[in-house]
CSV table of N, CA and C in Angstrom, one decimal:
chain,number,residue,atom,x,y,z
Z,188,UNK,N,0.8,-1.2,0.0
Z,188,UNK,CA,0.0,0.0,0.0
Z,188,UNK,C,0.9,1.2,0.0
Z,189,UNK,N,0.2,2.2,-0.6
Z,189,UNK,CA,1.4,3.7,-0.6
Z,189,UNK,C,0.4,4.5,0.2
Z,190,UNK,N,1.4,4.7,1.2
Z,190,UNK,CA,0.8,5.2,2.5
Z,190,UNK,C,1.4,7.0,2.5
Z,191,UNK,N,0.7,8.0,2.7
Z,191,UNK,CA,1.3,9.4,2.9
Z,191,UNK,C,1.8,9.5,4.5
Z,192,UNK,N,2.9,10.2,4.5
Z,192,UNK,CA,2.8,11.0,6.0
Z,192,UNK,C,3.4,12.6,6.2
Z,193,UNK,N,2.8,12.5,7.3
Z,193,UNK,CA,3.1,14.3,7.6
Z,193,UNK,C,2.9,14.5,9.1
Z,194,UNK,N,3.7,15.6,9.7
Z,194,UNK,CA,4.2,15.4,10.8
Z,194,UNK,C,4.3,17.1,10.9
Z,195,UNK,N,4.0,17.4,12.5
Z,195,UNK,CA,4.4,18.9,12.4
Z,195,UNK,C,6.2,18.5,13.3
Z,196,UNK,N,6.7,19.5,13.9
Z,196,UNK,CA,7.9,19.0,14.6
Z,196,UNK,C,7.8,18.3,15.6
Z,197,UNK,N,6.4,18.6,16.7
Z,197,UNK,CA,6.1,17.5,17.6
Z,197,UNK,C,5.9,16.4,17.4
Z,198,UNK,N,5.4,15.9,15.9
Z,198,UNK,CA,4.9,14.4,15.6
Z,198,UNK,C,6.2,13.8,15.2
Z,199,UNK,N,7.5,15.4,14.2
Z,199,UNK,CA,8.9,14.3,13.5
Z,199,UNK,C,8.8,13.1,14.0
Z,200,UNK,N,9.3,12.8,15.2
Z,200,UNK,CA,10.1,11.6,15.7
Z,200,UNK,C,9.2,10.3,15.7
Z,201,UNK,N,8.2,10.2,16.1
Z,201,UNK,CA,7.1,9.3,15.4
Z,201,UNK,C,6.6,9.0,14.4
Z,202,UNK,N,6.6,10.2,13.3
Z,202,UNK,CA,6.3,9.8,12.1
Z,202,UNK,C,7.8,9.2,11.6
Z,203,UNK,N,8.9,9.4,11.6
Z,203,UNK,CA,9.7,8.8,11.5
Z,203,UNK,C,10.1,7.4,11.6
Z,204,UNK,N,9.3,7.0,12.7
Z,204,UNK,CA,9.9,6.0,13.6
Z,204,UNK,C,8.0,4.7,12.9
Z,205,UNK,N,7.4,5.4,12.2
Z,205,UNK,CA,6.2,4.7,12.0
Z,205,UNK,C,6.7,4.5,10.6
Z,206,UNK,N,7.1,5.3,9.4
Z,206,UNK,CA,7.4,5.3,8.4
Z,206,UNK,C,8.4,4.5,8.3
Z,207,UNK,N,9.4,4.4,9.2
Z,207,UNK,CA,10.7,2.7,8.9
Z,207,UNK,C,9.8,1.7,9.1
Z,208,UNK,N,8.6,1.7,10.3
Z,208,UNK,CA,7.9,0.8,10.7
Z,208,UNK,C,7.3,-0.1,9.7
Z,209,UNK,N,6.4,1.0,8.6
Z,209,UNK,CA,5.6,0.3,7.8
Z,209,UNK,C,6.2,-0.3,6.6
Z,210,UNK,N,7.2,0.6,6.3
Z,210,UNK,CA,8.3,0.3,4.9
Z,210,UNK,C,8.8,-0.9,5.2
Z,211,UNK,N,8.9,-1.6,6.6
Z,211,UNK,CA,9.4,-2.8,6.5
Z,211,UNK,C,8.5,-3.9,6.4
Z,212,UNK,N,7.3,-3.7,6.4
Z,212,UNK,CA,6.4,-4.1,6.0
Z,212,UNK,C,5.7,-4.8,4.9
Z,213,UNK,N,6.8,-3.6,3.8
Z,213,UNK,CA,6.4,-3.8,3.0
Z,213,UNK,C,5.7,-2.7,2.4
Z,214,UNK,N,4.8,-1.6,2.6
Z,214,UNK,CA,4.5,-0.2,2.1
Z,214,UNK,C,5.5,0.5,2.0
Z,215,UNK,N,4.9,1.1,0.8
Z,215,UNK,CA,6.0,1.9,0.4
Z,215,UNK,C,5.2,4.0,0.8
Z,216,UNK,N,6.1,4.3,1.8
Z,216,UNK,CA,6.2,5.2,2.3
Z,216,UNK,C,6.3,6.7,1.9
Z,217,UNK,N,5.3,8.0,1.7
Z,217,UNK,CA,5.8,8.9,1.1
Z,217,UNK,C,5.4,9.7,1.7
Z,218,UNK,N,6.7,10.8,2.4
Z,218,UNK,CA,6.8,11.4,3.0
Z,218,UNK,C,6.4,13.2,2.8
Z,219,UNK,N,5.7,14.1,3.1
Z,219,UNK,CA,5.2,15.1,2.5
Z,219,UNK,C,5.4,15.9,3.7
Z,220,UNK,N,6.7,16.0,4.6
Z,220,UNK,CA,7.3,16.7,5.9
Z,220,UNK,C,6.3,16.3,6.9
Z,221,UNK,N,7.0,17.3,7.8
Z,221,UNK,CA,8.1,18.3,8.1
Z,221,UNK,C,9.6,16.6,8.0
Z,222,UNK,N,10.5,17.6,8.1
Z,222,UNK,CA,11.7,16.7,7.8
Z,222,UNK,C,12.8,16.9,8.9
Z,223,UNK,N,12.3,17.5,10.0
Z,223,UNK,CA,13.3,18.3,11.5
Z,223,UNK,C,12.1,18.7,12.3
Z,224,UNK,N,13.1,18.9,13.5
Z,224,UNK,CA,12.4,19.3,14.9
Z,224,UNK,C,11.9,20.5,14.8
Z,225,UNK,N,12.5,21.4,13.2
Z,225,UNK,CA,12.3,22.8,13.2
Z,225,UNK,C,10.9,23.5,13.5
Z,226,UNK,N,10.4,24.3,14.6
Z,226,UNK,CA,9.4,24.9,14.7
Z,226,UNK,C,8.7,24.8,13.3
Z,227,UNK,N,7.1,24.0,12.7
Z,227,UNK,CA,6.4,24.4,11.8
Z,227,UNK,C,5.2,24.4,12.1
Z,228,UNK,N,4.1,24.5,11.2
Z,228,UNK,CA,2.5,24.5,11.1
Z,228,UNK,C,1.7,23.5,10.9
Z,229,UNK,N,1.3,23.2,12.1
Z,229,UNK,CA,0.8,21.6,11.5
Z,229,UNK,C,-0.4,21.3,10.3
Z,230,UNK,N,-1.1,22.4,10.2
Z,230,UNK,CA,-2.2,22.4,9.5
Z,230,UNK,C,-1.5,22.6,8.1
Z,231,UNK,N,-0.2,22.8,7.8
Z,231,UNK,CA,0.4,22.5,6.3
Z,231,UNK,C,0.8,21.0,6.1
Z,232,UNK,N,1.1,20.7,6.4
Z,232,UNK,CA,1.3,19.1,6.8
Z,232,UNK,C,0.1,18.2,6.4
Z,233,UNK,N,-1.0,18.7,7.7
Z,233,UNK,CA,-2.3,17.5,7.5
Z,233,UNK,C,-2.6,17.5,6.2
Z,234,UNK,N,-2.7,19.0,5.9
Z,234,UNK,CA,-3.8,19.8,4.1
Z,234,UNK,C,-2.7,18.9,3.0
Z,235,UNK,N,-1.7,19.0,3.0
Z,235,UNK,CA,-0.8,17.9,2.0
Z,235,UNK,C,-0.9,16.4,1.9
Z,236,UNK,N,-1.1,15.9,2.6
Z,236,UNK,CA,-1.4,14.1,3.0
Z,236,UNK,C,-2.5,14.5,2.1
Z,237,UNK,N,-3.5,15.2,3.3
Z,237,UNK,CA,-5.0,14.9,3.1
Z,237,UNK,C,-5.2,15.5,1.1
Z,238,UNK,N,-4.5,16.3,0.8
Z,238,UNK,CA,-4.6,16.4,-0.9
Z,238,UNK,C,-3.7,15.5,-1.6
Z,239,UNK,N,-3.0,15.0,-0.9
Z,239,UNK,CA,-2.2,13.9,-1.7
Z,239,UNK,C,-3.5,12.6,-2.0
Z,240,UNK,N,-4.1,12.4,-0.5
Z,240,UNK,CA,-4.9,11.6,-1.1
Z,240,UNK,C,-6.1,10.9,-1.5
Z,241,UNK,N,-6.5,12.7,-1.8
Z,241,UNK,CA,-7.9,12.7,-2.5
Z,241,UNK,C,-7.3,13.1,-4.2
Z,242,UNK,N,-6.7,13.1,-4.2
Z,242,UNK,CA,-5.5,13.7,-5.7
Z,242,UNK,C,-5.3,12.2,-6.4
Z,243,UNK,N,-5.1,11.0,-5.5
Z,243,UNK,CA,-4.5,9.2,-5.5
Z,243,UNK,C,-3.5,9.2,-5.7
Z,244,UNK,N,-2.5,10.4,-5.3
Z,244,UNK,CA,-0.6,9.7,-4.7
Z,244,UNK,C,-0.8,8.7,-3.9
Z,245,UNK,N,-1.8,8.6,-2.9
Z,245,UNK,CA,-1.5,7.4,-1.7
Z,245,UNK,C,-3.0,7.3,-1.1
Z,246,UNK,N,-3.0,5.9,-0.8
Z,246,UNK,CA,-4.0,5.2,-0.6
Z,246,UNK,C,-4.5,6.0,0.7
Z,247,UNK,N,-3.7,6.0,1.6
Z,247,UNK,CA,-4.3,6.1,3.3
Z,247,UNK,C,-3.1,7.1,3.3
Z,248,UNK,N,-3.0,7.3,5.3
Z,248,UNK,CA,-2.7,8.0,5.2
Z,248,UNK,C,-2.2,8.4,7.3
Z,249,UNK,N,-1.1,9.0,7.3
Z,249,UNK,CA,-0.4,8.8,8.8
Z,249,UNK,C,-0.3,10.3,9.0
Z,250,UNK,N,-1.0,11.0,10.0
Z,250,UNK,CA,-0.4,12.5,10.6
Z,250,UNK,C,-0.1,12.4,12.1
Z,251,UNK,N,0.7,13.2,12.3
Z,251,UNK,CA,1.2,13.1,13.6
Z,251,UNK,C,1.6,14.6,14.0
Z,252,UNK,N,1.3,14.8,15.1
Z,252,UNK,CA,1.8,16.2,15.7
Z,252,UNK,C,1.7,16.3,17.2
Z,253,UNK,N,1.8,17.5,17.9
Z,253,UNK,CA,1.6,17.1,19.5
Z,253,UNK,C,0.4,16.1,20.2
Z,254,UNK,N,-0.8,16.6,19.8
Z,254,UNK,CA,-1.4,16.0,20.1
Z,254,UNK,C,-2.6,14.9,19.1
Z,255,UNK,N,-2.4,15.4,18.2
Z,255,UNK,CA,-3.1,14.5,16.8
Z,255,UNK,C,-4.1,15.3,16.6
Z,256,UNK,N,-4.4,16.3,17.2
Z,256,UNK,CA,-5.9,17.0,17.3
Z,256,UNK,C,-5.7,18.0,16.2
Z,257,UNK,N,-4.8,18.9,16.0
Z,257,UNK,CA,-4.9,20.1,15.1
Z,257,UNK,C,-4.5,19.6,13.8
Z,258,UNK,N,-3.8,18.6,13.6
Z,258,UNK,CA,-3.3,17.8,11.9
Z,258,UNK,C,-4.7,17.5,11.8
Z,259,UNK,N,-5.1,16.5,12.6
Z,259,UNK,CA,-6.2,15.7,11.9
Z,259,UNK,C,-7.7,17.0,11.6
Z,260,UNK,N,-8.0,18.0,12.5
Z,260,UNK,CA,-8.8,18.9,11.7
Z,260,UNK,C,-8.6,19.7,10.8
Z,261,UNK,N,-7.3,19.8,10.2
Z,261,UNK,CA,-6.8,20.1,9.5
Z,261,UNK,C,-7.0,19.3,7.9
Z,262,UNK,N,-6.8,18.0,8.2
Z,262,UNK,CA,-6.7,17.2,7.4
Z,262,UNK,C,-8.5,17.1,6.9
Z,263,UNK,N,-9.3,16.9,8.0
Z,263,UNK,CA,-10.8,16.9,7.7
Z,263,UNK,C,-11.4,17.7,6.5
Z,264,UNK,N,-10.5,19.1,6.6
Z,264,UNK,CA,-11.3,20.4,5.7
Z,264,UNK,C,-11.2,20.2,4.7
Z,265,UNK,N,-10.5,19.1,4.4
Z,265,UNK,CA,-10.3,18.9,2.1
Z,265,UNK,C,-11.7,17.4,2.2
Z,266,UNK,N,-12.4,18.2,1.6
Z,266,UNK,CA,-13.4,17.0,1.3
Z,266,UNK,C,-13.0,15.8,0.7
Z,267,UNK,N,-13.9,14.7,1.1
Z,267,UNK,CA,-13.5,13.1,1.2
Z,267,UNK,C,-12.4,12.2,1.9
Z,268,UNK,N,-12.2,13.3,3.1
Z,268,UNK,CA,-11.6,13.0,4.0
Z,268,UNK,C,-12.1,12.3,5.3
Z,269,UNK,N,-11.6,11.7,6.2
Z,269,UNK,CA,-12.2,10.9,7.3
Z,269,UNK,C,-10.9,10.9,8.0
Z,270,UNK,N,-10.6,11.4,8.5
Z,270,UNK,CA,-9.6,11.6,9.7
Z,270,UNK,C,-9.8,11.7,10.8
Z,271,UNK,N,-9.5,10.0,11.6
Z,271,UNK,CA,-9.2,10.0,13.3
Z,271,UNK,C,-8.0,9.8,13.9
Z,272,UNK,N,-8.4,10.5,15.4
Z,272,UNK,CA,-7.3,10.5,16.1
Z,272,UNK,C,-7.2,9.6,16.9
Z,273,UNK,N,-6.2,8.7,17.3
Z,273,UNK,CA,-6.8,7.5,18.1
Z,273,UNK,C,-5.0,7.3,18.7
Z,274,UNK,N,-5.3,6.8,19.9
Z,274,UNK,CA,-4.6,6.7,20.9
Z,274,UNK,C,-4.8,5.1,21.2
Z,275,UNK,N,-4.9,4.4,21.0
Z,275,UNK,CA,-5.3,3.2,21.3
Z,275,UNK,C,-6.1,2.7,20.0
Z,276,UNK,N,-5.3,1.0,20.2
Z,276,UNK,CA,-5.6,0.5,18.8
Z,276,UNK,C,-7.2,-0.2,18.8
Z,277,UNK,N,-7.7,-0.4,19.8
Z,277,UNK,CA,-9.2,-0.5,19.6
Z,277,UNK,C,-10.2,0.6,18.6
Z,278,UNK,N,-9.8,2.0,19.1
Z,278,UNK,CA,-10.4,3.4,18.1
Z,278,UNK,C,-9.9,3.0,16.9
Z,279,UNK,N,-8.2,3.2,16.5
Z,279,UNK,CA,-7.8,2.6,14.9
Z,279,UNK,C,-8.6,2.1,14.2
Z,280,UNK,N,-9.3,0.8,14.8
Z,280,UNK,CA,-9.5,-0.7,14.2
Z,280,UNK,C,-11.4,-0.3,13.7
Z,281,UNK,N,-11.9,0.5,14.9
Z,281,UNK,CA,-13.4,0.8,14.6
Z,281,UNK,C,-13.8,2.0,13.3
Z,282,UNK,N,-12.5,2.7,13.4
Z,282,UNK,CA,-12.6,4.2,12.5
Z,282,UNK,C,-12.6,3.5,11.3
Z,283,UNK,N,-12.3,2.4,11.0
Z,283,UNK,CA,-12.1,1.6,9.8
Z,283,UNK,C,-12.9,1.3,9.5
Z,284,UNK,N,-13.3,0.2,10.6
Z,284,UNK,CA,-14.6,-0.6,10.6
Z,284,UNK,C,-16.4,0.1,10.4
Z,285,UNK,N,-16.0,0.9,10.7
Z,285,UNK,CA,-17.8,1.4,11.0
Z,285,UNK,C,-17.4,3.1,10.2
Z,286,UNK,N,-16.5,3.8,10.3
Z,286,UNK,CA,-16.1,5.4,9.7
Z,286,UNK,C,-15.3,5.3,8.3
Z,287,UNK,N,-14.9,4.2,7.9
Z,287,UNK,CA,-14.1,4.4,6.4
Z,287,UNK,C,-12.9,4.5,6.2
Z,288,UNK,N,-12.5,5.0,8.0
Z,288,UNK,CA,-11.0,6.5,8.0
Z,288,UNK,C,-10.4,6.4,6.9
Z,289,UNK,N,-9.7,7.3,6.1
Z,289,UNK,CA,-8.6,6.7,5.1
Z,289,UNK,C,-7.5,7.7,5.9
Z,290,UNK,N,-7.2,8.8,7.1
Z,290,UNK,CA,-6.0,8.9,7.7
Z,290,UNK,C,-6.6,8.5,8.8
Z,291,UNK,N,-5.0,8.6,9.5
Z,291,UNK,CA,-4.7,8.0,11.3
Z,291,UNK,C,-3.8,9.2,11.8
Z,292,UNK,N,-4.3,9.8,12.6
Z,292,UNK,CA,-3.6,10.9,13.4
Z,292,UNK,C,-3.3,10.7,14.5
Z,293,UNK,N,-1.9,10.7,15.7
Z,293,UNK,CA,-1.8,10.6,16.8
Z,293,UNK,C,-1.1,11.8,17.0
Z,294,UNK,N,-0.8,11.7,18.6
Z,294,UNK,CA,-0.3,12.9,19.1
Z,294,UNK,C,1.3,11.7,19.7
Z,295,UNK,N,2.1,12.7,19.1
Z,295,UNK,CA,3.4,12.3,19.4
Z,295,UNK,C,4.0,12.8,20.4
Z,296,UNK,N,3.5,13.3,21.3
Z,296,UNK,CA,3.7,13.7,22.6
Z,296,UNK,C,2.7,12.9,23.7
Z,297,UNK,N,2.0,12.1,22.8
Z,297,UNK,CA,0.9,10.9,23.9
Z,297,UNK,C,1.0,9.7,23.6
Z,298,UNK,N,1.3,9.4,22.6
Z,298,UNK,CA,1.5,8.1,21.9
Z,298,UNK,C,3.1,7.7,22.1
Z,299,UNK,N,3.6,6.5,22.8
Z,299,UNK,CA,4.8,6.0,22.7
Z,299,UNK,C,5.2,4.9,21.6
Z,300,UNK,N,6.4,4.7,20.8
Z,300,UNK,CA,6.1,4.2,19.9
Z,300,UNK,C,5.6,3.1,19.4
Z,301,UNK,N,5.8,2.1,20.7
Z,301,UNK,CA,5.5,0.5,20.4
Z,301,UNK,C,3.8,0.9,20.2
Z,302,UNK,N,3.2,1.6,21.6
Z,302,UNK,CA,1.6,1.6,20.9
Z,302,UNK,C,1.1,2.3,20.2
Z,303,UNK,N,1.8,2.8,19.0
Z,303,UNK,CA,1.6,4.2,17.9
Z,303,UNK,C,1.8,2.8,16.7
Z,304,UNK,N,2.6,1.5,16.6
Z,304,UNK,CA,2.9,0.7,16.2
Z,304,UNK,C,1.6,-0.1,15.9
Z,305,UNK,N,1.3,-0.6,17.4
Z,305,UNK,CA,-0.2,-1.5,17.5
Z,305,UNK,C,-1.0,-0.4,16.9
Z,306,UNK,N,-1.2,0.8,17.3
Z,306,UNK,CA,-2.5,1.1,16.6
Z,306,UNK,C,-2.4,1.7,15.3
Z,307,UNK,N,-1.6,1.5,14.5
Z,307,UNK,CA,-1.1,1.1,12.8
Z,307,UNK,C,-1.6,-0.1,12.0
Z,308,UNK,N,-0.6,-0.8,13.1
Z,308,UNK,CA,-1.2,-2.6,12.6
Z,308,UNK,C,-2.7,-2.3,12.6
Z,309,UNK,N,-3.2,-1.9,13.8
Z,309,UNK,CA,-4.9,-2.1,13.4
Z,309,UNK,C,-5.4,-1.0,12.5
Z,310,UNK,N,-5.2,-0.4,12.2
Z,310,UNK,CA,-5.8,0.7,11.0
Z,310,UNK,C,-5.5,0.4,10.0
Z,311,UNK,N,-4.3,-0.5,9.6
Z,311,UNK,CA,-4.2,-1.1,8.4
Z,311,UNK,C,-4.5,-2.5,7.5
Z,312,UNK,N,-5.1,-3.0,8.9
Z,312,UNK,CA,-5.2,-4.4,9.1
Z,312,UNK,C,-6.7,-4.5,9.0
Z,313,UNK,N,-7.7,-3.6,8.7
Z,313,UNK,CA,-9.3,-3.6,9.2
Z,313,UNK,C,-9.7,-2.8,8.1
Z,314,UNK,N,-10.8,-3.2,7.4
Z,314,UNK,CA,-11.7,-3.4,6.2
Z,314,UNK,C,-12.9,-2.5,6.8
Z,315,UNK,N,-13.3,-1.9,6.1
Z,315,UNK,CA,-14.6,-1.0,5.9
Z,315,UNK,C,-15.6,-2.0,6.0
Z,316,UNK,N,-16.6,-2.1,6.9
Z,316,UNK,CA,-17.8,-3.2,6.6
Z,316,UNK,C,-19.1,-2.6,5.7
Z,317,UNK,N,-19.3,-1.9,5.8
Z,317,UNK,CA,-20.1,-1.1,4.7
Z,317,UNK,C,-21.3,-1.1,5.6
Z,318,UNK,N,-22.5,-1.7,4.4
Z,318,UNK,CA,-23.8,-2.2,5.2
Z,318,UNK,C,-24.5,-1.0,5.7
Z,319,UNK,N,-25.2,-1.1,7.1
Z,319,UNK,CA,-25.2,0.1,8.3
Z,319,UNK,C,-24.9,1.2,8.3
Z,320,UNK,N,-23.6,1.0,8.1
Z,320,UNK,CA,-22.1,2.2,7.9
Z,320,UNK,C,-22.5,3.4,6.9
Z,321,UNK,N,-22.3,2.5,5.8
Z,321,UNK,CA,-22.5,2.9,4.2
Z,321,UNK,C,-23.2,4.5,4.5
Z,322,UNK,N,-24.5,4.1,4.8
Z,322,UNK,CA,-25.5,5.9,5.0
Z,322,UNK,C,-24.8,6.6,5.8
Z,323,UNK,N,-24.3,6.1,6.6
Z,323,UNK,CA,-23.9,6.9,7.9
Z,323,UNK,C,-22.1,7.8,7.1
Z,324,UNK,N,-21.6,7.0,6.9
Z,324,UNK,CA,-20.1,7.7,5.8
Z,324,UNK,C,-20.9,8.8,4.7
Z,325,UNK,N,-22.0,8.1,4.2
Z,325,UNK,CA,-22.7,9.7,2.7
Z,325,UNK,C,-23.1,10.4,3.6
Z,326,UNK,N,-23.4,10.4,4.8
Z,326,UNK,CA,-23.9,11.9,5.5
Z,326,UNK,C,-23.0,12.9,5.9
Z,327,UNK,N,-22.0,12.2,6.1
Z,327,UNK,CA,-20.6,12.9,7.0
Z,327,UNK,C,-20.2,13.6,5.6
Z,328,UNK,N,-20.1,12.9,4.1
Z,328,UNK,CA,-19.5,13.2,2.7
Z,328,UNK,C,-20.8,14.7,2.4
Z,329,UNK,N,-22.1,14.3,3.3
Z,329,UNK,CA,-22.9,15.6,2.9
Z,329,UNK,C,-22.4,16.9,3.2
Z,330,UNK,N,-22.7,18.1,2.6
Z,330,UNK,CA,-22.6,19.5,3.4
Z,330,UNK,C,-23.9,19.8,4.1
């Protein structure tokens, strides 16, 4: 899968550390900054992913910043987006399942890596069930 990521300077070290993660995997990784600890704007970051992959550079999609909260609203404002923030791989696995997500936002200042890891595996590992769901994702796609 070709996965996007973006990171403000609080997420760098995570998104870093998730991008060797998945590439050994086997995804192939593409990175759309920040690229240093240097003071930046997170909301440049998410808006790049999130147009990379409504554009189809990449399938899904990884933001990371202090807290996962300001990428991922960020990321929401480009329509056909579904961006959650999830701290735990249980949320990951359901955003999938029942919301569509196509990004995963964490806060890299709350997230430690091994469980920024598990809750990867499960966001990437979990299938959209549709059904149920289906109406409930065209409402969210409504204005």
């Amino acid at each position: 899968m070709k996965i996007g990521f973006g990171a403000d300077h609080a997420g760098f070290a995570l998104k870093e550390e998730l991008k060797k993660y998945l590439e050994e995997k086997g995804h192939e990784c593409i990175d759309y900054g920040t690229y240093s600890e240097q003071r930046v704007d997170y909301p440049d970051y998410g808006k790049k992913v999130a147009h990379a992959l409504v554009e189809g550079e990449v399938e899904k999609g990884v933001l990371v910043c202090g807290s996962g909260i300001g990428i991922s609203i960020s990321a929401n404002k480009v329509k056909g987006i579904r961006c959650c923030v999830c701290s735990e791989p249980y949320s990951a696995r359901m955003s999938v399942r029942h919301n569509n997500a196509n990004i995963i936002a964490m806060g890299g200042r709350i997230v430690g890596t091994d469980l920024a890891k598990m809750i990867v595996d499960e966001f990437f590992n979990s299938q959209f069930e549709g059904g149920r769901h289906e109406a409930r994702v065209k409402k969210i796609e409504e204005e």
